[in-house]
mmCIF file of C-alpha atoms and ligand atoms in Angstrom:
data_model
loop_
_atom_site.group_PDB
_atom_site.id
_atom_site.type_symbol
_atom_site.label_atom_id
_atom_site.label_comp_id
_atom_site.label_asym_id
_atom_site.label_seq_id
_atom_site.Cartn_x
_atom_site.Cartn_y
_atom_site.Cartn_z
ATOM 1 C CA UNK A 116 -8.821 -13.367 2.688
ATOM 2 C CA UNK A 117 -6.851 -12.629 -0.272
ATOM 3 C CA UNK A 118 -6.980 -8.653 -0.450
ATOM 4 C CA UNK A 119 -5.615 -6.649 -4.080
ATOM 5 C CA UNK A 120 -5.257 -2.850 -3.095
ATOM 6 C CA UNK A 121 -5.627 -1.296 -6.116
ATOM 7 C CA UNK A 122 -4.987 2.621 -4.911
ATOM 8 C CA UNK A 123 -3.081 3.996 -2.166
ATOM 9 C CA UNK A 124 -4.703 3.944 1.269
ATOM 10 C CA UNK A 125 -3.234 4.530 4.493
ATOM 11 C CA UNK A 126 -0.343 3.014 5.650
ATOM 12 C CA UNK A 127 -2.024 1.998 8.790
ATOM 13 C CA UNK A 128 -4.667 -0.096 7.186
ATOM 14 C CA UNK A 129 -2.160 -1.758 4.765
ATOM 15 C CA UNK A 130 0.024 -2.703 7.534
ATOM 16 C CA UNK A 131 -3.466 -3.913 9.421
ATOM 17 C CA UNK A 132 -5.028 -5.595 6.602
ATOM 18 C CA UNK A 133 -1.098 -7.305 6.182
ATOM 19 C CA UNK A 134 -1.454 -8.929 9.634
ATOM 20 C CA UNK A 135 -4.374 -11.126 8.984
ATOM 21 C CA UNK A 136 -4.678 -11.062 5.081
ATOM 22 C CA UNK A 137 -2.723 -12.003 1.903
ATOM 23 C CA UNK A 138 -2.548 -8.578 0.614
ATOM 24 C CA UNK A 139 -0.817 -7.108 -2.918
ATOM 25 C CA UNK A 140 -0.668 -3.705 -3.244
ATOM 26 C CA UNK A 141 -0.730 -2.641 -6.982
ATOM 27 C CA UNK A 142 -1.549 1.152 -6.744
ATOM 28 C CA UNK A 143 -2.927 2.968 -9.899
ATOM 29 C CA UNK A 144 -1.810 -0.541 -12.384
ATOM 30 C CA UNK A 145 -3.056 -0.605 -15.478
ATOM 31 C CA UNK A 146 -5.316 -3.129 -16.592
ATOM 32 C CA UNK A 147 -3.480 -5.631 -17.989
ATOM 33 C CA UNK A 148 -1.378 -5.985 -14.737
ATOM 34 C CA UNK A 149 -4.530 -5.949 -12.283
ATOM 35 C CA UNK A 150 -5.908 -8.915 -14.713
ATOM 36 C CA UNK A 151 -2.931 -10.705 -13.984
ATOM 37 C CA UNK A 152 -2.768 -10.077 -10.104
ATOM 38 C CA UNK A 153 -6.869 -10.562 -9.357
ATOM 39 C CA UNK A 154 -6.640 -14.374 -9.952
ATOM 40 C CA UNK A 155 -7.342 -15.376 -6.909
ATOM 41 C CA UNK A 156 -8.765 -12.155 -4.681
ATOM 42 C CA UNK A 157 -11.556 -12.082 -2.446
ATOM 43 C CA UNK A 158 -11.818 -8.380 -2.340
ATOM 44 C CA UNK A 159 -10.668 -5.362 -4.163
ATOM 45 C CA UNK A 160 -10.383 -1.808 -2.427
ATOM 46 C CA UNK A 161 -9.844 0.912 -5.005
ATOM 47 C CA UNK A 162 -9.834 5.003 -5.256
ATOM 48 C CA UNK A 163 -9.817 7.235 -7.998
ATOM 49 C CA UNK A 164 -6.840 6.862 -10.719
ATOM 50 C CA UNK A 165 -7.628 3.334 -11.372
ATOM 51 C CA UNK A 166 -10.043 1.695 -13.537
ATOM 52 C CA UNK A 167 -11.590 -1.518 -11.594
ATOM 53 C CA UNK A 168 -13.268 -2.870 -15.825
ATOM 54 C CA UNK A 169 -15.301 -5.619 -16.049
ATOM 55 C CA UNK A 170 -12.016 -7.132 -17.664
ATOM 56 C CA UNK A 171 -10.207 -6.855 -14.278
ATOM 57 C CA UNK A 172 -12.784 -8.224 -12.122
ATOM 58 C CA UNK A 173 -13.811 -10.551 -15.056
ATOM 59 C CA UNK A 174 -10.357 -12.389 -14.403
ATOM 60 C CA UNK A 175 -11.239 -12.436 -10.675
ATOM 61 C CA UNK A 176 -13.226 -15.938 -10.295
ATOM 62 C CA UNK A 177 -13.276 -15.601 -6.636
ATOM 63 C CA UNK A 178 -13.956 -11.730 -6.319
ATOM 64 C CA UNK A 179 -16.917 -11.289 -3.872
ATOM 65 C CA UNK A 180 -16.206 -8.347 -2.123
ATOM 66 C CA UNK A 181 -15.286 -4.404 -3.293
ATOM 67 C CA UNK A 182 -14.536 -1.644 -0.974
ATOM 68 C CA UNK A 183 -14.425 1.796 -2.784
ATOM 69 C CA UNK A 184 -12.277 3.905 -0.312
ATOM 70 C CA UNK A 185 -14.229 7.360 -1.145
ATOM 71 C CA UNK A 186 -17.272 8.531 -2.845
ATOM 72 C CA UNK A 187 -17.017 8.055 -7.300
ATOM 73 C CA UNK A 188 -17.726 4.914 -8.882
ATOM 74 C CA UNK A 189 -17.116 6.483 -12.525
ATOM 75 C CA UNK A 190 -14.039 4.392 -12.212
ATOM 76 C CA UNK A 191 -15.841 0.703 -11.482
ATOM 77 C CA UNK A 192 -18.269 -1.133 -14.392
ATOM 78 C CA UNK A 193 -21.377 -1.625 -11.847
ATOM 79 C CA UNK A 194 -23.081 -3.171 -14.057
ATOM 80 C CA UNK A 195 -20.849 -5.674 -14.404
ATOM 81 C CA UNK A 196 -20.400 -5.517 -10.592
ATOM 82 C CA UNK A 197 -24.143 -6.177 -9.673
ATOM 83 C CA UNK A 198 -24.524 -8.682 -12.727
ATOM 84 C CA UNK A 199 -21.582 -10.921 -10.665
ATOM 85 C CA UNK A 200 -23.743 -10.004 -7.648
ATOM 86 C CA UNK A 201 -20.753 -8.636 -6.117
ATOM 87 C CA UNK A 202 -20.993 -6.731 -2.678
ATOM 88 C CA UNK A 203 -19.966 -2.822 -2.860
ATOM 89 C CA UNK A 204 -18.958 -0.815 -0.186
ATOM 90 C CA UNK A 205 -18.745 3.021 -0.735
ATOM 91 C CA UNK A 206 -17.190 5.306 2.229
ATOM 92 C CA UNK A 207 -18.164 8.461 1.126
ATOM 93 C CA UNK A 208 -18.478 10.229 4.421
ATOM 94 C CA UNK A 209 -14.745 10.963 5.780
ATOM 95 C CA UNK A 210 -13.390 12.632 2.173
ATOM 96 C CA UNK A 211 -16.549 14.600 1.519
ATOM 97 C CA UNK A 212 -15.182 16.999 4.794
ATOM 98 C CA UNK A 213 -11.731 16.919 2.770
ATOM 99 C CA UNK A 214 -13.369 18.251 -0.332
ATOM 100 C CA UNK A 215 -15.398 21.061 1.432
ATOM 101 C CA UNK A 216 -12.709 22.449 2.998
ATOM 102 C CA UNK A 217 -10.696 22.217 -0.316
ATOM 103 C CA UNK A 218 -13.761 24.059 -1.849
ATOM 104 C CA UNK A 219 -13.700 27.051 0.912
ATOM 105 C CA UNK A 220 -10.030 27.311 0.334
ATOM 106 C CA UNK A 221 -10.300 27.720 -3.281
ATOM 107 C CA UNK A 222 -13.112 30.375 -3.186
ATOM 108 C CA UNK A 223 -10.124 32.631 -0.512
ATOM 109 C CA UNK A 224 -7.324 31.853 -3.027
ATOM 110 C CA UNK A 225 -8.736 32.767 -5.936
ATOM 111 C CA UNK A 226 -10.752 36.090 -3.817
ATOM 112 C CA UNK A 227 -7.653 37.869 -2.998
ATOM 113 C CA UNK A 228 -5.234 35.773 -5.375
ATOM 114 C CA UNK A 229 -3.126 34.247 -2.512
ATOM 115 C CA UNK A 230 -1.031 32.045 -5.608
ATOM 116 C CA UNK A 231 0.432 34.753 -7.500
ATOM 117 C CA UNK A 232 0.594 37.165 -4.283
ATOM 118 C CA UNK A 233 2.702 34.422 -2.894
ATOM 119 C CA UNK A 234 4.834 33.581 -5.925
ATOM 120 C CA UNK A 235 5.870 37.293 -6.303
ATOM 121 C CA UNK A 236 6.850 38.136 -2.962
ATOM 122 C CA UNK A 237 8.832 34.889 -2.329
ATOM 123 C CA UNK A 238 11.108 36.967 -5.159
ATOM 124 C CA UNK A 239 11.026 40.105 -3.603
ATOM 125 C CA UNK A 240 7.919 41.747 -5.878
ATOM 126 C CA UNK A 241 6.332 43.410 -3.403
ATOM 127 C CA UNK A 242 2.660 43.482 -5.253
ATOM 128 C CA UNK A 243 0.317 45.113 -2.960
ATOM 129 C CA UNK A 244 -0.459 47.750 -5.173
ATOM 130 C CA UNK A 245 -1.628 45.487 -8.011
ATOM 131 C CA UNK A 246 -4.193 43.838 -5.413
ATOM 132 C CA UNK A 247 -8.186 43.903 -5.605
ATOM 133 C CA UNK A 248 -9.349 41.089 -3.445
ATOM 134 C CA UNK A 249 -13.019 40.280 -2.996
ATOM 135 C CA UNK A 250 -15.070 39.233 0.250
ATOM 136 C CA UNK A 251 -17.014 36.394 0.417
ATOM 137 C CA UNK A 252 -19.252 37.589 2.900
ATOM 138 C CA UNK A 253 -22.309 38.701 1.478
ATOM 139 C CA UNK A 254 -21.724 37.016 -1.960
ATOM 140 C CA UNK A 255 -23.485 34.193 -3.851
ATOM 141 C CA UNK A 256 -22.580 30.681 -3.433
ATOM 142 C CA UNK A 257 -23.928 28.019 -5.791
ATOM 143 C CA UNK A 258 -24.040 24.612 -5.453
ATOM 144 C CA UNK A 259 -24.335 22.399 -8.227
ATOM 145 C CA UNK A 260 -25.008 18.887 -6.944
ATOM 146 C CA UNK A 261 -26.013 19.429 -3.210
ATOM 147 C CA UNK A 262 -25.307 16.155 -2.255
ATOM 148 C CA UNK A 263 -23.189 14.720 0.409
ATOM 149 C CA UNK A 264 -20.140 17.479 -0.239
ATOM 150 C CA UNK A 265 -21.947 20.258 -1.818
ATOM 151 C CA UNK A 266 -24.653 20.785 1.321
ATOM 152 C CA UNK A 267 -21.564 20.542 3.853
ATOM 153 C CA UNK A 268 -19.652 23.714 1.312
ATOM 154 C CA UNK A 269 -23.179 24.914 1.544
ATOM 155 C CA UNK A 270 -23.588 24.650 4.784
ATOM 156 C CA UNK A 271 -20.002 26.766 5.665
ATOM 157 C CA UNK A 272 -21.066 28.596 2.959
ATOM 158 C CA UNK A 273 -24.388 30.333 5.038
ATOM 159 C CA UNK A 274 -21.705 30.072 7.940
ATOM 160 C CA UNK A 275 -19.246 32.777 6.223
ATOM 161 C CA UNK A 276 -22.686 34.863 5.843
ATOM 162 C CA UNK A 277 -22.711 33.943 2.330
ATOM 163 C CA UNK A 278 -26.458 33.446 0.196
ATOM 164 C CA UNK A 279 -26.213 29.871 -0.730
ATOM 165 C CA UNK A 280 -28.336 29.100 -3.080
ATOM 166 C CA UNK A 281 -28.121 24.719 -4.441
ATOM 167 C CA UNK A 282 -29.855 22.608 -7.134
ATOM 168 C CA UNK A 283 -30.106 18.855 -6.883
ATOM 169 C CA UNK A 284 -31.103 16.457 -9.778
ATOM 170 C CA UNK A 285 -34.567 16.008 -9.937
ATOM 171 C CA UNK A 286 -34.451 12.204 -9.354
ATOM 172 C CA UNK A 287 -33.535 12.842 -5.663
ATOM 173 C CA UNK A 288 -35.566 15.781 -5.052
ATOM 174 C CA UNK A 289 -37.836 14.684 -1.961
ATOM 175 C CA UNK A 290 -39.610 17.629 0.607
ATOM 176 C CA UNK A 291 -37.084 15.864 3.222
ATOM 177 C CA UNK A 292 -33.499 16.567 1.191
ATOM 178 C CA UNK A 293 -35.592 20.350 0.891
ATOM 179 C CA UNK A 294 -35.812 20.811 4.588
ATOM 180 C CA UNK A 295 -32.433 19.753 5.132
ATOM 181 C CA UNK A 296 -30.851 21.841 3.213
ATOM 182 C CA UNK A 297 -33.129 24.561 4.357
ATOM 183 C CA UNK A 298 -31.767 23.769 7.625
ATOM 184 C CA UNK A 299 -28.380 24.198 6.259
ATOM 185 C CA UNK A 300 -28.891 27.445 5.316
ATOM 186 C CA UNK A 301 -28.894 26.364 1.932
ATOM 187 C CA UNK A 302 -32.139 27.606 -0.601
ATOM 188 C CA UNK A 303 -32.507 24.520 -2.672
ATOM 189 C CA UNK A 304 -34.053 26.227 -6.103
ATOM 190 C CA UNK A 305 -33.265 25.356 -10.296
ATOM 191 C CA UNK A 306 -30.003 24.397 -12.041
ATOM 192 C CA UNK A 307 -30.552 27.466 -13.969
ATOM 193 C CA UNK A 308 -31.274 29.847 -10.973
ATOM 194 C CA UNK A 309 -27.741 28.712 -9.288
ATOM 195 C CA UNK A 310 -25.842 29.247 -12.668
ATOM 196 C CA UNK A 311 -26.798 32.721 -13.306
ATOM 197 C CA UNK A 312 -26.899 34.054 -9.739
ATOM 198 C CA UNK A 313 -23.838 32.304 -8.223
ATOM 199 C CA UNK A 314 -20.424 34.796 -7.772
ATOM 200 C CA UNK A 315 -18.869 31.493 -6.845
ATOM 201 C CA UNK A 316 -20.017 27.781 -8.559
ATOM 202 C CA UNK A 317 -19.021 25.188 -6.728
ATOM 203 C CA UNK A 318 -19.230 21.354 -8.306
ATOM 204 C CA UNK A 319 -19.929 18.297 -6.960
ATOM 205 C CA UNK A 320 -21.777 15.942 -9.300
ATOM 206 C CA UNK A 321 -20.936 12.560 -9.924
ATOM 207 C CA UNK A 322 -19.591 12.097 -13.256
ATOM 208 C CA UNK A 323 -22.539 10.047 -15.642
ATOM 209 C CA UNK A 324 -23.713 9.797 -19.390
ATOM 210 C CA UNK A 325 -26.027 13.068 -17.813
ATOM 211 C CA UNK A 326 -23.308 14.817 -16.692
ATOM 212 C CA UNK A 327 -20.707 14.945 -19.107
ATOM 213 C CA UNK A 328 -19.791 18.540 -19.648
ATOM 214 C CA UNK A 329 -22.532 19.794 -17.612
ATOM 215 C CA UNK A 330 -20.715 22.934 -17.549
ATOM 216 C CA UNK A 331 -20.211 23.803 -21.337
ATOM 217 C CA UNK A 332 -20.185 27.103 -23.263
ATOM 218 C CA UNK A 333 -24.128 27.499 -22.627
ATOM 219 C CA UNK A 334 -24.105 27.077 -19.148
ATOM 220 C CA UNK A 335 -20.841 29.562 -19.321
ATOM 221 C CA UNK A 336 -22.460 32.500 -20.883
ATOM 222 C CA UNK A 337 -24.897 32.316 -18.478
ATOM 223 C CA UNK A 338 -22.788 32.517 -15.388
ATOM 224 C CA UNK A 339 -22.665 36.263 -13.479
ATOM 225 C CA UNK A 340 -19.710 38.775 -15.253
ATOM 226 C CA UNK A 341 -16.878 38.513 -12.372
ATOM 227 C CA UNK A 342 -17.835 35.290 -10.852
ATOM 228 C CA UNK A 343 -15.797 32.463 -10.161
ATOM 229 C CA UNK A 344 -15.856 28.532 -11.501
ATOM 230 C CA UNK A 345 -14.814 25.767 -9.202
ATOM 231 C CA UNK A 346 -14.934 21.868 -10.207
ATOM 232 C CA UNK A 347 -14.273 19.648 -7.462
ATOM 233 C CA UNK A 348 -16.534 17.229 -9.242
ATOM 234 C CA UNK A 349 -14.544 15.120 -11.803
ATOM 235 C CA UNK A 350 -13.069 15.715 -15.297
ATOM 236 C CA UNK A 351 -15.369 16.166 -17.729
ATOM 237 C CA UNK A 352 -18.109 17.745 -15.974
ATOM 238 C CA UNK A 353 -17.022 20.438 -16.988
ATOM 239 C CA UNK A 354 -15.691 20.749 -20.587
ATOM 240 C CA UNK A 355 -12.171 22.298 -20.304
ATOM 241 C CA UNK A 356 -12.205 23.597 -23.918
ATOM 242 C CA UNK A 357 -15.266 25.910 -23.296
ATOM 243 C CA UNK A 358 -13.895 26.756 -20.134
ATOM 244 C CA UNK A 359 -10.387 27.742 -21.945
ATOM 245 C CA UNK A 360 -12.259 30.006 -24.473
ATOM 246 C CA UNK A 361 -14.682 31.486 -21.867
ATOM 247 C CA UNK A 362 -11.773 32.740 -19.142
ATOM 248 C CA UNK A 363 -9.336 34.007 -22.605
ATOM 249 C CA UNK A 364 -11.974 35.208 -24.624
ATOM 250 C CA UNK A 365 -15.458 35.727 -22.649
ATOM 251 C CA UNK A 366 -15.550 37.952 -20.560
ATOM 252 C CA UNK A 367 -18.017 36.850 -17.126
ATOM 253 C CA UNK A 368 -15.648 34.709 -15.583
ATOM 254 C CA UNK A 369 -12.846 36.176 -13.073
ATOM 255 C CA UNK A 370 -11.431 32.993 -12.853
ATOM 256 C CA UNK A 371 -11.433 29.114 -11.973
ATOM 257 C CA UNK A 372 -9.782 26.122 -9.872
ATOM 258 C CA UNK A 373 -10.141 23.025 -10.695
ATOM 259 C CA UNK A 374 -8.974 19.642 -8.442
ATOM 260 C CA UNK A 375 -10.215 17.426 -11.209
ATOM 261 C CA UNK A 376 -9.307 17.092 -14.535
ATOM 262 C CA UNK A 377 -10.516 15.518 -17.960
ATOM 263 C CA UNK A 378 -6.712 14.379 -18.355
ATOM 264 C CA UNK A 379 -5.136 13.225 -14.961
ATOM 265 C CA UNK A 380 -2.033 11.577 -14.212
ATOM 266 C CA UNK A 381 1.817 12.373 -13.877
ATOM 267 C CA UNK A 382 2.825 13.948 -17.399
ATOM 268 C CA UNK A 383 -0.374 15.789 -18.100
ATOM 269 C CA UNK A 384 -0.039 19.198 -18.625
ATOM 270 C CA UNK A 385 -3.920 21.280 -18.746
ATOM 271 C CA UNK A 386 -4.957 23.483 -21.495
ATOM 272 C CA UNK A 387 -5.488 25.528 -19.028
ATOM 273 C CA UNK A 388 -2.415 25.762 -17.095
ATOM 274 C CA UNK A 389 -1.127 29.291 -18.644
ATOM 275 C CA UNK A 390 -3.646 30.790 -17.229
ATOM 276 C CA UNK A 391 -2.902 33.107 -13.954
ATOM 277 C CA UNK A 392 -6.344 33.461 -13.116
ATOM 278 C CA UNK A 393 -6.533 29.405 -13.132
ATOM 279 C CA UNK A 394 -5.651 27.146 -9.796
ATOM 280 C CA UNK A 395 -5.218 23.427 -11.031
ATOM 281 C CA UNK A 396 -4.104 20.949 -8.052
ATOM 282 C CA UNK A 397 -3.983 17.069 -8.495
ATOM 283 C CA UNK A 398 -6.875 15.514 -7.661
ATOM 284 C CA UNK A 399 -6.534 15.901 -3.963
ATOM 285 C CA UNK A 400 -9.635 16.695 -2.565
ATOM 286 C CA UNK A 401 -10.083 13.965 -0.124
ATOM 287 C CA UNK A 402 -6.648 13.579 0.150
ATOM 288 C CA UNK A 403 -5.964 14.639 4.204
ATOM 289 C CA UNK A 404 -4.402 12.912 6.904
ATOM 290 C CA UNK A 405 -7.490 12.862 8.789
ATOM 291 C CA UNK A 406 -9.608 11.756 6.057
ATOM 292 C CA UNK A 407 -7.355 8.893 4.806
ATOM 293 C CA UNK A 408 -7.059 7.731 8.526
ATOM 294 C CA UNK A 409 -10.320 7.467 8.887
ATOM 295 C CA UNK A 410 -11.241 5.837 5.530
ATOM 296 C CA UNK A 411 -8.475 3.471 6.583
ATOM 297 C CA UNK A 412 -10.723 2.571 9.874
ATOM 298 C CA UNK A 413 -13.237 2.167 8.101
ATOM 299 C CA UNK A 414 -11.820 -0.252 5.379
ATOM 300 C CA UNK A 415 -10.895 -2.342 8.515
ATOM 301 C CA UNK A 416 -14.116 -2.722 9.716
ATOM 302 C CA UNK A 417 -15.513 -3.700 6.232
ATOM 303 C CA UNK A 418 -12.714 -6.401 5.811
ATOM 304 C CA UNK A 419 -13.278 -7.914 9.263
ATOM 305 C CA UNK A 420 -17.539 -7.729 8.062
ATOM 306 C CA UNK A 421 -16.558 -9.382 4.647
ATOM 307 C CA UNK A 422 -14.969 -12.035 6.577
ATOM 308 C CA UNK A 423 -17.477 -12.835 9.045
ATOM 309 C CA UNK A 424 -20.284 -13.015 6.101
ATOM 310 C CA UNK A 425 -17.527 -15.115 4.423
ATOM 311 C CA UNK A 426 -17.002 -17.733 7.399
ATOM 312 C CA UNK A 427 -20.844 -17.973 7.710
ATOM 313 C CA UNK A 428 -21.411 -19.038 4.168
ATOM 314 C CA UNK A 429 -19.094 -21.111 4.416
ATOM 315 C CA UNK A 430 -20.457 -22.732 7.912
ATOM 316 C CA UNK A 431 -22.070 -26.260 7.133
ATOM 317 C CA UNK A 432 -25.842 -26.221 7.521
ATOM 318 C CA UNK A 433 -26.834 -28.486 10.248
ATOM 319 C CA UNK A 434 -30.591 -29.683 10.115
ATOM 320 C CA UNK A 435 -32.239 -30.475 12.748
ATOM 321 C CA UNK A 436 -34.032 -33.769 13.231
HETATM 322 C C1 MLT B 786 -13.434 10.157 -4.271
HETATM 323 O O1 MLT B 786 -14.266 9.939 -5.157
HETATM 324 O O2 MLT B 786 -13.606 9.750 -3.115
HETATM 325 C C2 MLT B 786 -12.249 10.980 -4.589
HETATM 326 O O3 MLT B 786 -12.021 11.010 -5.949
HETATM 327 C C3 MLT B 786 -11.047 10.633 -3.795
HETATM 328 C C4 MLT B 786 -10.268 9.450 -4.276
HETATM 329 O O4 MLT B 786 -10.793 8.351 -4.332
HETATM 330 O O5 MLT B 786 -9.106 9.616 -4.583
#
């Protein structure tokens, strides 16, 4: 098949795909150069950092097939998509374990402010004095969005011997998802209950027309004095300017990390990168070795699918007299 690999995957499953496939790599292009490459693909596999328009895939006649190696699909028209009837394949499941953990690590960095410890004793300040850290243990943990990666922070979470306390949207509220997360340890209860209660808010809704700054000043001033703000969601859940005000001029939040950004891309600098009490990393949540291995697997086996359904459609139909 002819493959376009729009975003960087693993090396592995490049080199795999290589063997059997015509494959060009084009990681992160903008449009106008994925229009020109998609001529004649069968399949696109794309992450975040690229935008797969209805322009790109509009100059794809032969498109059929898309493989989104991760979870968001604020990146890909799907309307478009499903009006071409094009098959899409999300693998969610490996990077979601990626973006927990990066959760968790967040909520002990910005706790006992392992950054700036580490930046000042690397030149010799020795800062103990200055240092109040906070437990975990015994705290608050909401979950906005406790979907695939907000049950599993959840879940460690009720594990640390937190209270974690999540809100769904009420389209996929069903007594099942309830148990679930009861079983997780996690008290599924009202968007509004998790904001005000939570000493740490962890994000991790998909980014929609509903959830575009989500987290604004509002939702801000409501949040616990001394809590903690993290957005592993996407850019523009949360709105970055309210944020900025809130953590200079408010005073309930103690501070914030966010992996995902309203501007991303090399040569972006945040708003809120002055900040001390601020941890900003580059859109790395799902990036681990384990993770990306195992999305690469998993591409594999979608490809070799693909092909299969391809080669049958193709079969000629013999009728028996
Ligand atoms: C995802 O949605 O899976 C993440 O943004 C990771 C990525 O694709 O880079």
């Amino acid at each position: 098949m002819n493959i376009l690999i729009a975003s960087s995957i693993s090396k592995h499953a490049i080199e795999k795909l290589t063997e059997n496939h015509d494959v060009i790599c084009a990681f992160n292009a903008p449009e106008e150069k994925l229009m020109s490459l998609a001529g004649d693909r069968d399949v696109i596999i794309f992450r975040s950092g690229v935008k797969i328009s209805a322009k790109v895939m509009g100059a794809a006649p032969n498109l059929k097939y898309l493989i989104r190696a991760g979870s968001g699909l604020d990146n890909l028209d799907v309307e478009y998509s499903n009006e071409r009837g094009l098959q899409l394949v999300r693998i969610p499941e490996p990077g979601a374990k990626a973006v927990a953990e990066l959760s968790f690590a967040f909520m002990l960095a910005l706790s006992r402010n392992l950054i700036y410890a580490n930046q000042e004793w690397k030149k010799g300040h020795w800062v103990k004095g200055e240092f109040k850290g906070y437990l975990l243990r015994g705290k608050v943990l909401g979950v906005i969005g406790a979907g695939n990666i907000g049950s599993l922070v959840g879940q460690m979470g009720s594990f640390w011997g937190m209270t974690v306390l999540g809100c769904v949207d009420d389209s996929e509220y069903t007594p099942e998802i309830k148990s679930d997360l009861t079983s997780k340890g996690i008290r599924l209860t009202t968007f509004d209950e998790v904001i005000s209660n939570a000493d740490y808010l962890t994000i991790h809704v998909p980014l929609m027309d509903s959830t575009r700054n989500l987290i604004d000043k509002n939702v801000l001033q409501k949040m616990k004095s001394g809590s903690y703000l993290i957005n592993l969601a996407r850019g523009g859940v949360v709105n970055e300017k309210d944020l900025l005000e809130e953590l200079t001029k408010g005073d309930r939040l103690r501070g914030a990390a966010l992996d995902v950004h309203e501007n991303e891309g090399e040569g972006k600098v945040s708003p809120l990168a002055s900040l001390p009490n601020v941890i900003l990393t580059p859109h790395m949540g799902a990036q681990t070795v384990d993770s990306q291995r195992e999305i690469g697997d998993r591409v594999l086996e979608e490809v070799d699918r693909f092909e299969k359904l391809l080669k049958q459609s193709e079969e000629p139909v013999t009728v028996n007299k």
